Structure formats: C-alpha cells, structure tokens
PDB file of C-alpha atoms and ligand atoms in Angstrom:
ATOM      1  CA  MET A 490       0.438  14.620  11.800  1.00 98.00           C
ATOM      2  CA  LYS A 491      -0.098  18.144  10.455  1.00 98.00           C
ATOM      3  CA  LEU A 492      -0.931  20.611  13.197  1.00 98.00           C
ATOM      4  CA  ALA A 493      -1.358  24.573  13.355  1.00 98.00           C
ATOM      5  CA  LYS A 494       1.608  26.288  14.166  1.00 96.00           C
ATOM      6  CA  LEU A 495       2.046  28.583  17.237  1.00 94.00           C
ATOM      7  CA  GLY A 496       5.306  30.534  17.428  1.00 92.00           C
ATOM      8  CA  ASP A 497       7.980  27.834  16.422  1.00 93.00           C
ATOM      9  CA  GLY A 498       6.116  24.830  17.607  1.00 96.00           C
ATOM     10  CA  PRO A 499       2.808  23.116  17.378  1.00 97.00           C
ATOM     11  CA  GLU A 500      -0.555  24.830  18.533  1.00 97.00           C
ATOM     12  CA  ILE A 501      -0.875  22.729  21.918  1.00 97.00           C
ATOM     13  CA  PHE A 502      -1.966  25.156  24.958  1.00 96.00           C
ATOM     14  CA  HIS A 503      -3.348  24.665  28.370  1.00 96.00           C
ATOM     15  CA  THR A 504      -6.594  26.405  28.815  1.00 96.00           C
ATOM     16  CA  LEU A 505     -10.512  26.262  29.759  1.00 95.00           C
ATOM     17  CA  GLN A 506     -12.733  24.615  27.391  1.00 93.00           C
ATOM     18  CA  GLY A 507     -14.610  27.526  26.104  1.00 92.00           C
ATOM     19  CA  GLU A 508     -17.716  25.713  24.400  1.00 90.00           C
ATOM     20  CA  GLY A 509     -20.018  22.811  24.692  1.00 89.00           C
ATOM     21  CA  PRO A 510     -20.947  20.384  27.600  1.00 89.00           C
ATOM     22  CA  GLY A 511     -17.222  20.731  29.052  1.00 90.00           C
ATOM     23  CA  VAL A 512     -17.357  24.466  29.135  1.00 92.00           C
ATOM     24  CA  GLY A 513     -15.204  25.751  31.934  1.00 94.00           C
ATOM     25  CA  MET A 514     -13.130  22.685  32.539  1.00 96.00           C
ATOM     26  CA  PRO A 515      -9.327  22.914  32.269  1.00 97.00           C
ATOM     27  CA  ALA A 516      -8.107  21.361  28.948  1.00 97.00           C
ATOM     28  CA  VAL A 517      -5.161  21.065  26.913  1.00 98.00           C
ATOM     29  CA  PHE A 518      -6.074  21.953  23.396  1.00 97.00           C
ATOM     30  CA  ILE A 519      -4.324  20.744  20.286  1.00 98.00           C
ATOM     31  CA  ARG A 520      -5.147  22.261  16.861  1.00 98.00           C
ATOM     32  CA  ALA A 521      -5.170  20.327  13.694  1.00 98.00           C
ATOM     33  CA  ALA A 522      -4.074  22.185  10.332  1.00 98.00           C
ATOM     34  CA  THR A 523      -6.250  21.868   7.233  1.00 98.00           C
ATOM     35  CA  CYS A 524      -9.847  21.797   6.851  1.00 98.00           C
ATOM     36  CA  ASN A 525     -12.228  20.474   4.069  1.00 98.00           C
ATOM     37  CA  LEU A 526     -14.536  23.631   4.563  1.00 98.00           C
ATOM     38  CA  HIS A 527     -13.644  27.277   4.541  1.00 97.00           C
ATOM     39  CA  CYS A 528     -16.191  28.979   6.450  1.00 94.00           C
ATOM     40  CA  VAL A 529     -16.258  32.873   5.762  1.00 94.00           C
ATOM     41  CA  TRP A 530     -16.515  33.577   9.515  1.00 89.00           C
ATOM     42  CA  CYS A 531     -13.931  30.979  10.496  1.00 92.00           C
ATOM     43  CA  ASP A 532     -11.897  32.145  13.370  1.00 87.00           C
ATOM     44  CA  SER A 533      -9.272  29.614  12.819  1.00 93.00           C
ATOM     45  CA  ASP A 534      -8.566  30.294   9.314  1.00 95.00           C
ATOM     46  CA  HIS A 535      -4.858  30.112   9.664  1.00 96.00           C
ATOM     47  CA  THR A 536      -5.527  26.212   9.432  1.00 97.00           C
ATOM     48  CA  TRP A 537      -6.719  26.395   5.843  1.00 97.00           C
ATOM     49  CA  ASN A 538      -6.781  29.950   4.246  1.00 97.00           C
ATOM     50  CA  PHE A 539      -3.465  29.633   2.442  1.00 97.00           C
ATOM     51  CA  GLU A 540      -1.881  31.790  -0.314  1.00 96.00           C
ATOM     52  CA  GLY A 541      -2.874  30.800  -3.597  1.00 95.00           C
ATOM     53  CA  THR A 542      -6.295  29.347  -2.539  1.00 96.00           C
ATOM     54  CA  PRO A 543      -9.510  31.042  -3.899  1.00 95.00           C
ATOM     55  CA  TRP A 544     -11.706  31.007  -0.660  1.00 96.00           C
ATOM     56  CA  PRO A 545     -13.020  34.421   0.459  1.00 95.00           C
ATOM     57  CA  HIS A 546     -13.260  35.329   4.179  1.00 95.00           C
ATOM     58  CA  ASN A 547     -15.127  37.816   6.095  1.00 92.00           C
ATOM     59  CA  MET A 548     -11.938  39.759   6.901  1.00 91.00           C
ATOM     60  CA  ASP A 549     -10.619  40.263   3.460  1.00 92.00           C
ATOM     61  CA  PHE A 550     -11.697  43.782   3.565  1.00 93.00           C
ATOM     62  CA  LEU A 551      -9.342  44.670   6.440  1.00 93.00           C
ATOM     63  CA  PRO A 552      -6.056  46.328   5.347  1.00 92.00           C
ATOM     64  CA  ASN A 553      -3.890  44.211   7.628  1.00 89.00           C
ATOM     65  CA  TYR A 554      -5.397  40.731   6.793  1.00 91.00           C
ATOM     66  CA  ALA A 555      -3.906  38.458   4.105  1.00 93.00           C
ATOM     67  CA  LYS A 556      -3.986  34.792   3.449  1.00 96.00           C
ATOM     68  CA  HIS A 557      -1.323  32.563   5.390  1.00 96.00           C
ATOM     69  CA  ARG A 558       1.914  31.257   4.029  1.00 96.00           C
ATOM     70  CA  ARG A 559       1.546  27.562   4.505  1.00 95.00           C
ATOM     71  CA  SER A 560       5.056  26.961   5.786  1.00 94.00           C
ATOM     72  CA  GLU A 561       4.507  29.646   8.365  1.00 96.00           C
ATOM     73  CA  VAL A 562       1.249  28.167   9.783  1.00 97.00           C
ATOM     74  CA  ILE A 563       1.568  24.511   9.589  1.00 97.00           C
ATOM     75  CA  ILE A 564       3.889  22.075  11.274  1.00 98.00           C
ATOM     76  CA  GLU A 565       4.483  18.359  10.738  1.00 98.00           C
ATOM     77  CA  ILE A 566       5.119  16.426  13.756  1.00 98.00           C
ATOM     78  CA  ASP A 567       5.150  12.742  15.036  1.00 98.00           C
ATOM     79  CA  PRO A 568       1.998  11.744  17.166  1.00 98.00           C
ATOM     80  CA  ALA A 569       4.290  10.315  19.782  1.00 98.00           C
ATOM     81  CA  GLU A 570       5.953  13.699  20.419  1.00 98.00           C
ATOM     82  CA  VAL A 571       2.374  15.355  20.425  1.00 98.00           C
ATOM     83  CA  ALA A 572       1.478  12.908  23.169  1.00 98.00           C
ATOM     84  CA  ARG A 573       4.739  13.615  25.247  1.00 98.00           C
ATOM     85  CA  ARG A 574       3.856  17.501  24.954  1.00 98.00           C
ATOM     86  CA  ILE A 575       0.369  16.971  26.098  1.00 98.00           C
ATOM     87  CA  LEU A 576       1.437  14.843  28.983  1.00 98.00           C
ATOM     88  CA  ALA A 577       3.588  17.533  30.346  1.00 97.00           C
ATOM     89  CA  PHE A 578       0.716  19.601  31.218  1.00 96.00           C
ATOM     90  CA  ASP A 579      -0.604  16.876  33.546  1.00 92.00           C
ATOM     91  CA  CYS A 580      -4.215  17.858  32.748  1.00 97.00           C
ATOM     92  CA  PRO A 581      -6.943  15.129  32.649  1.00 96.00           C
ATOM     93  CA  ARG A 582      -8.792  16.407  29.537  1.00 97.00           C
ATOM     94  CA  VAL A 583      -7.736  16.843  25.845  1.00 98.00           C
ATOM     95  CA  VAL A 584      -9.675  18.736  23.128  1.00 98.00           C
ATOM     96  CA  ILE A 585      -8.714  18.139  19.592  1.00 98.00           C
ATOM     97  CA  THR A 586      -9.868  20.842  17.468  1.00 97.00           C
ATOM     98  CA  GLY A 587      -8.803  22.385  14.098  1.00 96.00           C
ATOM     99  CA  GLY A 588      -9.250  22.781  11.238  1.00 97.00           C
ATOM    100  CA  GLU A 589     -10.945  19.357  10.776  1.00 98.00           C
ATOM    101  CA  PRO A 590      -9.448  16.613  12.989  1.00 98.00           C
ATOM    102  CA  LEU A 591     -11.103  13.924  11.309  1.00 98.00           C
ATOM    103  CA  LEU A 592      -8.948  14.444   8.036  1.00 98.00           C
ATOM    104  CA  GLN A 593      -6.122  12.796  10.432  1.00 98.00           C
ATOM    105  CA  GLN A 594      -8.034  10.091  12.323  1.00 98.00           C
ATOM    106  CA  ALA A 595      -5.196   7.593  12.133  1.00 98.00           C
ATOM    107  CA  ALA A 596      -2.535   9.910  13.564  1.00 98.00           C
ATOM    108  CA  PHE A 597      -4.787  11.235  16.389  1.00 98.00           C
ATOM    109  CA  GLN A 598      -5.833   7.707  17.295  1.00 98.00           C
ATOM    110  CA  ALA A 599      -2.163   6.703  17.653  1.00 98.00           C
ATOM    111  CA  MET A 600      -1.655  10.076  19.723  1.00 98.00           C
ATOM    112  CA  ILE A 601      -4.594   9.223  21.915  1.00 98.00           C
ATOM    113  CA  GLN A 602      -3.150   5.625  22.592  1.00 98.00           C
ATOM    114  CA  THR A 603       0.168   6.954  23.626  1.00 98.00           C
ATOM    115  CA  ILE A 604      -1.555   9.490  26.164  1.00 98.00           C
ATOM    116  CA  ARG A 605      -3.889   6.578  27.576  1.00 98.00           C
ATOM    117  CA  ASN A 606      -0.917   4.252  27.904  1.00 97.00           C
ATOM    118  CA  GLN A 607       0.383   6.515  30.546  1.00 97.00           C
ATOM    119  CA  ARG A 608      -2.816   8.102  31.861  1.00 97.00           C
ATOM    120  CA  PRO A 609      -5.808   6.100  31.204  1.00 97.00           C
ATOM    121  CA  ALA A 610      -8.510   8.263  32.586  1.00 96.00           C
ATOM    122  CA  THR A 611      -7.777  11.104  30.246  1.00 98.00           C
ATOM    123  CA  VAL A 612     -10.850  12.549  28.688  1.00 97.00           C
ATOM    124  CA  ILE A 613     -10.875  13.056  24.806  1.00 98.00           C
ATOM    125  CA  GLU A 614     -13.009  15.432  23.337  1.00 98.00           C
ATOM    126  CA  VAL A 615     -13.028  16.159  19.468  1.00 98.00           C
ATOM    127  CA  GLU A 616     -14.532  19.250  17.680  1.00 97.00           C
ATOM    128  CA  THR A 617     -15.799  18.277  14.129  1.00 98.00           C
ATOM    129  CA  ASN A 618     -17.726  19.910  11.345  1.00 98.00           C
ATOM    130  CA  ALA A 619     -19.438  16.460  10.863  1.00 97.00           C
ATOM    131  CA  THR A 620     -18.608  15.716   7.285  1.00 98.00           C
ATOM    132  CA  HIS A 621     -16.541  12.626   7.854  1.00 98.00           C
ATOM    133  CA  ILE A 622     -17.643   9.345   9.721  1.00 98.00           C
ATOM    134  CA  PRO A 623     -15.193   8.399  12.538  1.00 98.00           C
ATOM    135  CA  SER A 624     -13.495   5.089  11.828  1.00 98.00           C
ATOM    136  CA  PRO A 625     -14.477   2.263  14.343  1.00 98.00           C
ATOM    137  CA  GLY A 626     -10.966   2.639  16.299  1.00 98.00           C
ATOM    138  CA  PHE A 627     -11.072   6.458  16.475  1.00 98.00           C
ATOM    139  CA  ALA A 628     -14.779   6.503  17.577  1.00 98.00           C
ATOM    140  CA  THR A 629     -14.004   4.083  20.397  1.00 98.00           C
ATOM    141  CA  ALA A 630     -10.917   6.043  21.451  1.00 98.00           C
ATOM    142  CA  VAL A 631     -12.872   9.466  21.641  1.00 98.00           C
ATOM    143  CA  ASP A 632     -15.085  10.205  24.656  1.00 98.00           C
ATOM    144  CA  HIS A 633     -17.003  13.041  23.162  1.00 98.00           C
ATOM    145  CA  PHE A 634     -17.696  14.626  19.891  1.00 98.00           C
ATOM    146  CA  ASN A 635     -18.714  18.312  19.764  1.00 97.00           C
ATOM    147  CA  VAL A 636     -20.232  18.217  16.351  1.00 97.00           C
ATOM    148  CA  SER A 637     -20.709  21.620  14.609  1.00 95.00           C
ATOM    149  CA  PRO A 638     -22.593  21.198  11.435  1.00 95.00           C
ATOM    150  CA  LYS A 639     -22.208  24.451   9.102  1.00 94.00           C
ATOM    151  CA  LEU A 640     -25.321  26.409   8.079  1.00 93.00           C
ATOM    152  CA  SER A 641     -25.722  28.575   4.980  1.00 92.00           C
ATOM    153  CA  ASN A 642     -24.408  31.481   6.968  1.00 88.00           C
ATOM    154  CA  SER A 643     -20.937  29.679   6.680  1.00 91.00           C
ATOM    155  CA  GLY A 644     -20.967  30.707   3.014  1.00 94.00           C
ATOM    156  CA  ILE A 645     -20.281  26.940   2.053  1.00 96.00           C
ATOM    157  CA  ASP A 646     -22.406  25.329  -0.508  1.00 97.00           C
ATOM    158  CA  GLN A 647     -24.827  22.681   1.199  1.00 96.00           C
ATOM    159  CA  THR A 648     -23.412  19.782  -0.951  1.00 97.00           C
ATOM    160  CA  LEU A 649     -20.143  20.208   0.826  1.00 97.00           C
ATOM    161  CA  ARG A 650     -21.309  21.066   4.323  1.00 97.00           C
ATOM    162  CA  VAL A 651     -24.249  18.771   4.729  1.00 97.00           C
ATOM    163  CA  GLN A 652     -23.037  15.050   4.522  1.00 98.00           C
ATOM    164  CA  PRO A 653     -26.024  12.731   5.421  1.00 98.00           C
ATOM    165  CA  THR A 654     -24.391   9.712   6.314  1.00 98.00           C
ATOM    166  CA  ALA A 655     -21.939  11.452   8.562  1.00 98.00           C
ATOM    167  CA  LEU A 656     -24.750  13.424  10.094  1.00 98.00           C
ATOM    168  CA  ALA A 657     -26.903  10.258  10.770  1.00 97.00           C
ATOM    169  CA  TRP A 658     -23.861   8.638  12.308  1.00 98.00           C
ATOM    170  CA  PHE A 659     -23.230  11.496  14.872  1.00 98.00           C
ATOM    171  CA  ALA A 660     -27.130  11.986  15.408  1.00 97.00           C
ATOM    172  CA  ALA A 661     -27.268   8.206  16.282  1.00 97.00           C
ATOM    173  CA  SER A 662     -24.087   8.233  18.720  1.00 97.00           C
ATOM    174  CA  PRO A 663     -24.501   9.028  22.330  1.00 96.00           C
ATOM    175  CA  LYS A 664     -20.995  10.638  22.251  1.00 97.00           C
ATOM    176  CA  ALA A 665     -22.080  13.395  20.016  1.00 98.00           C
ATOM    177  CA  CYS A 666     -23.713  16.719  20.984  1.00 97.00           C
ATOM    178  CA  PHE A 667     -24.350  19.309  18.368  1.00 97.00           C
ATOM    179  CA  LYS A 668     -23.420  22.900  18.495  1.00 95.00           C
ATOM    180  CA  PHE A 669     -24.726  25.319  16.112  1.00 93.00           C
ATOM    181  CA  VAL A 670     -23.189  28.849  15.379  1.00 87.00           C
ATOM    182  CA  VAL A 671     -25.999  31.091  14.930  1.00 90.00           C
ATOM    183  CA  ALA A 672     -26.051  34.444  13.449  1.00 86.00           C
ATOM    184  CA  ASN A 673     -29.643  35.312  12.567  1.00 87.00           C
ATOM    185  CA  PRO A 674     -32.950  34.026  13.875  1.00 86.00           C
ATOM    186  CA  SER A 675     -33.534  32.728  10.237  1.00 89.00           C
ATOM    187  CA  ASP A 676     -30.884  30.203  11.147  1.00 92.00           C
ATOM    188  CA  LEU A 677     -33.272  28.371  13.413  1.00 93.00           C
ATOM    189  CA  THR A 678     -35.186  27.223  10.365  1.00 94.00           C
ATOM    190  CA  GLU A 679     -32.207  25.335   8.931  1.00 95.00           C
ATOM    191  CA  ILE A 680     -31.479  23.858  12.327  1.00 95.00           C
ATOM    192  CA  GLN A 681     -34.913  22.498  12.981  1.00 95.00           C
ATOM    193  CA  HIS A 682     -34.711  21.160   9.252  1.00 96.00           C
ATOM    194  CA  LEU A 683     -31.394  19.223  10.258  1.00 96.00           C
ATOM    195  CA  ARG A 684     -32.855  18.135  13.687  1.00 96.00           C
ATOM    196  CA  GLU A 685     -36.008  16.483  11.889  1.00 97.00           C
ATOM    197  CA  ARG A 686     -34.155  15.018   9.043  1.00 97.00           C
ATOM    198  CA  PHE A 687     -31.534  13.229  11.154  1.00 97.00           C
ATOM    199  CA  GLY A 688     -33.555  12.708  14.385  1.00 96.00           C
ATOM    200  CA  ILE A 689     -31.136  14.881  16.639  1.00 96.00           C
ATOM    201  CA  PRO A 690     -32.676  14.862  20.133  1.00 93.00           C
ATOM    202  CA  ALA A 691     -33.368  18.316  21.255  1.00 92.00           C
ATOM    203  CA  GLY A 692     -31.373  17.845  24.635  1.00 92.00           C
ATOM    204  CA  ARG A 693     -28.261  17.212  22.553  1.00 95.00           C
ATOM    205  CA  ILE A 694     -28.589  20.611  20.536  1.00 96.00           C
ATOM    206  CA  LEU A 695     -26.589  23.651  21.794  1.00 96.00           C
ATOM    207  CA  LEU A 696     -27.067  26.984  20.144  1.00 96.00           C
ATOM    208  CA  MET A 697     -24.003  29.553  20.439  1.00 93.00           C
ATOM    209  CA  PRO A 698     -23.887  33.052  19.322  1.00 92.00           C
ATOM    210  CA  GLU A 699     -21.638  33.921  16.424  1.00 84.00           C
ATOM    211  CA  GLY A 700     -19.059  36.313  16.938  1.00 84.00           C
ATOM    212  CA  ARG A 701     -15.322  37.223  17.253  1.00 82.00           C
ATOM    213  CA  THR A 702     -15.637  39.790  20.164  1.00 90.00           C
ATOM    214  CA  ALA A 703     -17.682  39.990  23.341  1.00 92.00           C
ATOM    215  CA  ALA A 704     -19.572  42.853  21.827  1.00 92.00           C
ATOM    216  CA  ASP A 705     -20.446  40.599  18.750  1.00 90.00           C
ATOM    217  CA  LEU A 706     -21.734  37.949  21.313  1.00 92.00           C
ATOM    218  CA  ASP A 707     -23.745  40.448  23.292  1.00 92.00           C
ATOM    219  CA  ARG A 708     -25.635  41.294  20.154  1.00 92.00           C
ATOM    220  CA  THR A 709     -26.854  37.931  19.715  1.00 91.00           C
ATOM    221  CA  ALA A 710     -26.846  36.206  22.942  1.00 93.00           C
ATOM    222  CA  PRO A 711     -30.136  37.771  24.371  1.00 93.00           C
ATOM    223  CA  TRP A 712     -32.505  36.739  21.751  1.00 93.00           C
ATOM    224  CA  LEU A 713     -30.772  33.648  21.167  1.00 94.00           C
ATOM    225  CA  ALA A 714     -31.053  32.685  24.888  1.00 94.00           C
ATOM    226  CA  GLY A 715     -34.761  33.388  24.714  1.00 93.00           C
ATOM    227  CA  LEU A 716     -35.170  30.949  21.528  1.00 92.00           C
ATOM    228  CA  CYS A 717     -33.388  28.252  23.594  1.00 94.00           C
ATOM    229  CA  ARG A 718     -35.712  28.608  26.344  1.00 94.00           C
ATOM    230  CA  ASP A 719     -38.719  28.539  24.036  1.00 92.00           C
ATOM    231  CA  LEU A 720     -37.621  25.702  21.922  1.00 91.00           C
ATOM    232  CA  GLY A 721     -35.840  23.584  24.605  1.00 92.00           C
ATOM    233  CA  PHE A 722     -32.336  23.734  23.248  1.00 95.00           C
ATOM    234  CA  ARG A 723     -29.300  24.294  25.320  1.00 95.00           C
ATOM    235  CA  PHE A 724     -27.724  27.865  25.152  1.00 96.00           C
ATOM    236  CA  CYS A 725     -24.015  28.035  25.043  1.00 94.00           C
ATOM    237  CA  ASP A 726     -21.984  31.171  25.114  1.00 92.00           C
ATOM    238  CA  ARG A 727     -18.290  31.307  24.034  1.00 89.00           C
ATOM    239  CA  LEU A 728     -16.262  31.544  27.196  1.00 89.00           C
ATOM    240  CA  HIS A 729     -12.934  31.900  25.459  1.00 87.00           C
ATOM    241  CA  ILE A 730     -14.055  34.926  23.525  1.00 89.00           C
ATOM    242  CA  ARG A 731     -15.387  36.478  26.751  1.00 88.00           C
ATOM    243  CA  LEU A 732     -12.007  35.763  28.549  1.00 86.00           C
ATOM    244  CA  TRP A 733      -9.398  36.135  25.899  1.00 89.00           C
ATOM    245  CA  GLY A 734     -11.178  37.624  22.764  1.00 84.00           C
ATOM    246  CA  GLU A 735      -9.112  36.502  19.651  1.00 78.00           C
ATOM    247  CA  ARG A 736      -5.704  35.802  21.379  1.00 82.00           C
ATOM    248  CA  ARG A 737      -4.529  32.532  20.199  1.00 80.00           C
ATOM    249  CA  GLY A 738      -2.618  29.866  22.588  1.00 79.00           C
ATOM    250  CA  VAL A 739      -4.549  30.954  25.754  1.00 79.00           C
TER     251      VAL A 739
HETATM  252  S1  LIG B 267     -15.481  24.003   9.334  1.00 85.24           S
HETATM  253 FE1  LIG B 267     -14.457  24.893  11.360  1.00 85.24          FE
HETATM  254  S2  LIG B 267     -12.319  25.028  10.961  1.00 85.24           S
HETATM  255 FE2  LIG B 267     -13.254  24.577   8.916  1.00 85.24          FE
HETATM  256  S3  LIG B 267     -13.578  26.530   8.023  1.00 85.24           S
HETATM  257 FE3  LIG B 267     -15.505  26.107   9.160  1.00 85.24          FE
HETATM  258  S4  LIG B 267     -15.175  26.940  11.046  1.00 85.24           S
HETATM  259 FE4  LIG B 267     -13.089  26.874  10.110  1.00 85.24          FE
END
C-alpha cells in the first residue's frame, strides 16, 4: 500500500481525533498517499501535489513552498507491517485518512483484518472525499465514515468532486456523517443543495471552519456556529489545529 512518508517511515502517529463525532478521542492516524482531487486549500498536499503535476495550490505564492518530490513523500509498505506498527500503540481507535483512502480499499481491508485478528474491538474510522463507493467488504470492516464532500471553494470542478452514486451511498449509510469545510456564508447554499439532492439528515451534518491556523478558525467559527444553531447542523471545530497548528505527526 502507498502511504505518506513521515521522516524515513510511513505517516502513522498516535494523537487525538481532531474532527468529527470522535473529536478528542485518542487514535492512531494512518495517512494514505495519493488523492483523486487536488483542493487548492488542502492541508495534506504532500499526498498528491507532486513535481510535474499542474495543480495549483493556495500556497504557491509563498517563496518557501514547492511541489513535492514523489520519492520523498510516498512509501510503499505491506499492510501486515502497517497493522503491526498500529498495534504497537495499543490504542483502541484507528483513523485512516489521506489523501483518499478509498483508492486503496483492498489493502486497507487487509490491514484492518490483521488488526482485528489481534484486537477485535478496535474502532476503525475512515476519512473520505466521497467520490468512490466502498466495496461491500470494506464497508463492513469500517465502523464509521467521516465523509467530506468538496464544495466549489476547493477549486475542483463539480464533475470531479460531486459523484452522485457515491454521495447517495453515503447518505443512505448510518455509518456515515458529513463534514463540510466552510469558508464563506455562501457555501451554505451548496451544502443545502447537496443535502436536499441526496437526502442527508441534518443530524448527520457537521460544519467546520476552513483554516490552517487558530487565527483562521477564529475568523470563521463565530458566524458558522450561529448558522449551525439556526439551521440544526452540528458545529465542529478543528481541535488538531488549535493544539498543534500545521505540525505533522502529532
Ligand atoms: S480531497 Fe482531501 S486529501 Fe484530497 S485534495 Fe481535497 S482536501 Fe486534500
């Protein structure tokens, strides 16, 4: 399987879940490499923004920002070895994030099976952009999907980021909650449209402020919290940014 690299090894680390219904819970994070989207504000662009690709990013204007060399940010590793590293943390919750994990479902399913063989009660969460439908085996293996459909503020064409069959699958699954990153009040129009089109229950929608720093979050959080209160959505802050900013591996 292809994972993001952290130092000389795969990006696997013990931390607190920073977003979604499991926020604050201790968890082992594992980061998949590669993504089929390329959001302009992506804070994990080392998983996809490689040298030689044409994708723009909001940080392109920074003098110390550059696209990543593939060999320096991706590591290929056996699912059984990944499971062994995860089990070494002795933590009951695992969060598979990315990149887009659903591009490597078979490998992650094998990893989950190995973990469950030794620790059957392990809770498995998956973060996904909801452009791919989980296979039956993967859907059964996963306890919870944190679904984050991308809006036009991602800079991605609608034909790529809105996949109706996949969104309908997640809307119908009780294992899925929907996390939307909100940058502007106008984003709510798109969210309401998706909600109505796919029948997503309001109680399974979380709205999160967009931002890479606590100051960014502070600009958006107050009015977004008010909107959540008025519209019946759940507000979700981004705990990891509050605690650690943009530091990786914590
Ligand atoms: S879908 Fe997620 S990982 Fe992929 S580019 Fe967008 S924010 Fe980044």
